Short mmCIF file of C-alpha atoms and ligand atoms in Angstrom, two decimals:
data_model
loop_
_atom_site.label_atom_id
_atom_site.label_comp_id
_atom_site.label_asym_id
_atom_site.label_seq_id
_atom_site.Cartn_x
_atom_site.Cartn_y
_atom_site.Cartn_z
CA MET A 1 0.00 0.00 0.00
CA VAL A 2 1.12 3.56 -0.73
CA LEU A 3 2.67 5.47 2.17
CA VAL A 4 1.48 8.96 3.12
CA SER A 5 3.91 11.65 4.30
CA PRO A 6 1.98 14.72 5.52
CA SER A 7 3.84 17.98 4.89
CA ILE A 8 3.78 20.06 8.05
CA LEU A 9 4.20 23.20 5.94
CA SER A 10 0.40 23.46 6.09
CA ALA A 11 0.10 22.65 9.82
CA ASP A 12 -0.94 25.15 12.49
CA PHE A 13 2.51 26.30 13.62
CA SER A 14 1.12 27.68 16.88
CA SER A 15 0.40 24.05 17.87
CA LEU A 16 3.02 22.16 15.89
CA GLY A 17 3.63 19.51 18.54
CA LYS A 18 -0.09 18.77 18.82
CA GLU A 19 -0.46 18.65 15.05
CA ILE A 20 2.31 16.06 14.77
CA LYS A 21 0.81 13.98 17.57
CA ALA A 22 -2.52 14.04 15.70
CA LEU A 23 -0.76 12.77 12.56
CA ASN A 24 0.76 9.89 14.58
CA GLU A 25 -2.73 8.72 15.41
CA SER A 26 -4.14 9.23 11.93
CA GLY A 27 -2.26 6.67 9.85
CA ALA A 28 0.61 8.87 8.64
CA ASP A 29 3.67 6.83 7.64
CA LEU A 30 6.30 9.59 7.66
CA ILE A 31 6.43 13.28 8.57
CA HIS A 32 7.48 15.51 5.66
CA ILE A 33 9.46 18.59 6.70
CA ASP A 34 10.02 21.30 4.07
CA VAL A 35 13.20 23.25 4.66
CA MET A 36 13.48 26.40 2.52
CA ASP A 37 16.34 28.89 2.51
CA GLY A 38 14.77 31.88 0.75
CA VAL A 39 17.36 31.52 -2.06
CA PHE A 40 16.74 28.19 -3.78
CA VAL A 41 13.04 28.99 -3.42
CA PRO A 42 11.42 32.35 -2.58
CA ASN A 43 10.26 31.26 0.88
CA LEU A 44 11.77 30.54 4.30
CA THR A 45 10.71 27.83 6.73
CA PHE A 46 12.34 25.68 9.40
CA GLY A 47 15.87 24.95 10.48
CA ALA A 48 17.33 22.02 12.41
CA PRO A 49 16.40 23.44 15.88
CA VAL A 50 12.71 23.13 14.97
CA VAL A 51 13.23 19.55 13.80
CA LYS A 52 15.04 18.75 17.04
CA SER A 53 12.23 20.19 19.14
CA ILE A 54 9.49 18.21 17.38
CA ARG A 55 11.50 14.95 17.30
CA SER A 56 10.01 13.84 20.62
CA CYS A 57 6.44 14.29 19.28
CA SER A 58 6.62 11.31 16.92
CA SER A 59 8.37 8.03 16.38
CA LEU A 60 7.56 8.16 12.64
CA PRO A 61 10.45 8.65 10.23
CA PHE A 62 11.24 12.32 9.54
CA ASP A 63 11.34 12.96 5.79
CA VAL A 64 13.36 16.17 5.44
CA HIS A 65 13.11 17.93 2.06
CA LEU A 66 15.94 20.44 1.66
CA MET A 67 14.96 23.19 -0.78
CA VAL A 68 18.25 24.99 -0.25
CA GLU A 69 21.04 26.08 -2.54
CA LYS A 70 23.88 24.78 -0.36
CA PRO A 71 22.84 21.67 1.58
CA SER A 72 26.37 20.71 2.70
CA VAL A 73 26.48 23.14 5.63
CA LEU A 74 23.10 21.92 6.93
CA ILE A 75 23.15 18.14 6.49
CA GLN A 76 24.97 17.28 9.73
CA ASP A 77 22.65 19.54 11.75
CA PHE A 78 19.58 17.77 10.37
CA ILE A 79 21.16 14.38 11.04
CA ASP A 80 21.79 15.41 14.66
CA ALA A 81 18.25 16.80 14.92
CA GLY A 82 16.75 13.40 14.06
CA ALA A 83 16.10 13.32 10.32
CA ASP A 84 15.69 9.82 8.84
CA PHE A 85 15.47 10.66 5.14
CA ILE A 86 17.36 13.67 3.81
CA THR A 87 16.34 14.76 0.33
CA ILE A 88 18.45 17.25 -1.60
CA HIS A 89 17.61 18.86 -4.93
CA LEU A 90 19.39 17.78 -8.08
CA GLU A 91 19.30 21.48 -9.07
CA CYS A 92 21.14 22.74 -5.96
CA LYS A 93 24.49 24.50 -6.30
CA GLU A 94 26.74 21.75 -4.88
CA GLU A 95 28.24 18.48 -6.08
CA ILE A 96 25.66 15.72 -5.76
CA PRO A 97 28.12 12.82 -5.04
CA TYR A 98 29.62 14.85 -2.17
CA LEU A 99 26.18 15.53 -0.69
CA ILE A 100 25.22 11.85 -1.00
CA SER A 101 28.41 10.91 0.86
CA LEU A 102 27.63 13.33 3.71
CA ILE A 103 24.16 11.86 4.21
CA LYS A 104 25.48 8.29 4.01
CA LYS A 105 28.24 9.06 6.49
CA GLY A 106 25.47 9.94 8.96
CA LYS A 107 23.77 6.60 8.16
CA LYS A 108 20.60 8.29 6.90
CA LYS A 109 18.50 7.54 3.84
CA VAL A 110 19.36 9.60 0.78
CA GLY A 111 16.74 11.25 -1.40
CA ILE A 112 17.12 13.35 -4.53
CA SER A 113 14.33 15.60 -5.76
CA ILE A 114 13.70 16.90 -9.26
CA LYS A 115 11.77 20.06 -10.11
CA PRO A 116 9.04 19.99 -12.79
CA ASN A 117 11.40 21.15 -15.55
CA THR A 118 14.18 18.66 -14.75
CA LYS A 119 14.33 15.54 -16.90
CA VAL A 120 14.07 12.10 -15.37
CA SER A 121 17.21 11.06 -17.27
CA ASP A 122 19.28 13.61 -15.29
CA ILE A 123 18.86 11.57 -12.12
CA LEU A 124 19.88 8.24 -13.66
CA PRO A 125 23.59 8.31 -12.68
CA TYR A 126 22.65 8.55 -9.00
CA ILE A 127 20.00 5.83 -8.81
CA PRO A 128 22.41 3.10 -7.61
CA ASP A 129 23.42 5.27 -4.63
CA ILE A 130 20.11 6.60 -3.33
CA ASP A 131 17.03 5.41 -1.42
CA LEU A 132 14.36 7.79 -2.66
CA ILE A 133 13.47 10.01 -5.62
CA LEU A 134 11.13 12.91 -4.93
CA VAL A 135 9.24 14.01 -8.02
CA MET A 136 8.01 17.58 -7.62
CA SER A 137 4.56 17.98 -9.12
CA VAL A 138 4.59 21.76 -8.45
CA GLU A 139 7.40 24.32 -8.44
CA PRO A 140 8.93 23.99 -4.97
CA GLY A 141 8.39 26.85 -2.52
CA PHE A 142 4.74 26.93 -1.50
CA GLY A 143 1.90 24.67 -0.48
CA GLY A 144 -1.53 24.81 -2.06
CA GLN A 145 -0.50 24.84 -5.73
CA GLN A 146 -2.14 22.92 -8.54
CA PHE A 147 -0.80 19.47 -9.44
CA GLN A 148 1.13 19.37 -12.74
CA GLN A 149 0.00 16.34 -14.73
CA GLU A 150 3.43 15.86 -16.35
CA ALA A 151 4.55 14.34 -13.04
CA ILE A 152 2.53 11.19 -13.80
CA LYS A 153 4.64 10.28 -16.82
CA LYS A 154 7.81 11.03 -14.87
CA ILE A 155 6.74 8.62 -12.12
CA ALA A 156 5.92 5.91 -14.67
CA ASP A 157 9.24 6.43 -16.48
CA LEU A 158 11.17 6.28 -13.21
CA LYS A 159 9.35 3.15 -12.13
CA GLU A 160 10.51 1.45 -15.29
CA LEU A 161 14.08 2.76 -15.02
CA ILE A 162 14.42 1.73 -11.39
CA GLY A 163 13.35 -1.82 -12.20
CA LYS A 164 14.09 -4.18 -9.33
CA LYS A 165 16.34 -1.76 -7.43
CA LYS A 166 15.07 -0.67 -4.03
CA VAL A 167 14.47 3.04 -4.62
CA LEU A 168 11.26 4.62 -3.40
CA ILE A 169 9.38 7.06 -5.62
CA SER A 170 7.76 9.93 -3.76
CA VAL A 171 5.61 12.70 -5.25
CA ASP A 172 5.13 16.15 -3.76
CA GLY A 173 2.78 19.00 -4.62
CA GLY A 174 -0.95 19.26 -5.28
CA ILE A 175 -1.71 15.78 -3.98
CA ASN A 176 -5.36 15.26 -3.08
CA ASP A 177 -8.01 12.56 -3.41
CA ILE A 178 -8.34 13.30 -7.15
CA THR A 179 -4.63 13.38 -8.09
CA ALA A 180 -3.40 10.62 -5.75
CA PRO A 181 -4.84 7.57 -7.59
CA ALA A 182 -3.05 8.38 -10.87
CA CYS A 183 0.25 8.80 -9.00
CA VAL A 184 -0.20 5.46 -7.26
CA TYR A 185 -1.17 3.77 -10.52
CA ALA A 186 1.96 5.19 -12.19
CA GLY A 187 4.13 3.72 -9.43
CA ALA A 188 4.45 6.22 -6.57
CA ASP A 189 5.41 4.61 -3.24
CA ILE A 190 4.96 7.76 -1.12
CA LEU A 191 2.45 10.60 -1.41
CA VAL A 192 3.48 13.89 0.20
CA ALA A 193 0.44 16.03 0.97
CA GLY A 194 0.13 19.28 2.86
CA SER A 195 -2.96 21.37 2.28
CA TYR A 196 -5.23 18.44 1.43
CA ILE A 197 -4.61 16.77 4.80
CA PHE A 198 -4.54 19.88 6.99
CA LYS A 199 -7.70 21.34 5.40
CA ASN A 200 -9.66 18.10 5.79
CA LYS A 201 -10.21 17.13 9.39
CA PRO A 202 -10.22 14.51 10.74
CA TYR A 203 -6.73 13.78 9.40
CA LYS A 204 -7.38 10.06 9.65
CA LYS A 205 -10.12 10.27 7.05
CA ALA A 206 -8.03 12.44 4.70
CA ILE A 207 -5.04 10.09 4.95
CA SER A 208 -7.14 6.99 4.38
CA LYS A 209 -8.75 8.62 1.32
CA LEU A 210 -5.27 9.21 -0.12
CA LYS A 211 -4.38 5.57 0.48
CA GLY A 212 -7.46 4.64 -1.57
C1 LIG B 1 6.37 22.59 -1.79
C2 LIG B 1 6.63 21.56 -0.72
C3 LIG B 1 5.52 20.64 -0.45
C4 LIG B 1 4.24 21.30 0.00
C5 LIG B 1 3.12 20.53 -0.60
O1 LIG B 1 7.54 23.21 -2.12
O2 LIG B 1 7.76 20.76 -1.04
O3 LIG B 1 5.88 19.59 0.43
O4 LIG B 1 4.08 21.33 1.39
O5 LIG B 1 1.96 21.19 -0.34
P1 LIG B 1 0.58 20.83 -1.02
O6 LIG B 1 0.29 19.42 -0.67
O7 LIG B 1 -0.35 21.81 -0.39
O8 LIG B 1 0.76 21.04 -2.50
ZN1 LIG B 2 8.22 18.97 0.18
#
């Protein structure tokens, strides 16, 4: 069954701990944490201290999505703060093999994300070394955007390219009860969803609708 990773970007930040505890009891499989530096994307969010402070609110894996230009200076801090998956962007400004080695040195799962205009073939050289591919189905930076249908073909192409290797395909942006089934059919293993879950209480019902 597909896994659901709620993006806390759409949570009520005044009660972040409570929000995460509610997700624990609602069938969430991971907690997706969007880190933005105001440079790679025109928005700013959380740093490692926030991740550290919410770590005790959940035993679910923390799925940290780094939308930052220079991940190398931050990776160790997020490892220490309790990240389980660390996803960097293929389009960031640093050497991808070096970033992969930093995450692996910390014994964490490595993810690479591709923006809507990045070709699936660009990620191919890294597939043997990573655990997860995050297909962006919106331009990274903000929640609540409309799903871009082109992501479906990218997921299907990746599924075929990955073959029997153990690499998870995750999709992020505009996921709701209408867009989720096509992603799952195409081969997505993880659905990241922010506004759909946080706007549809109870969370348990929203998450189970995504799982289909
Ligand atoms: C966007 C973030 C997403 C965002 C998704 O840059 O990476 O994780 O929270 O939000 P929705 O589900 O509202 O599109
Ligand atoms: Zn994200």
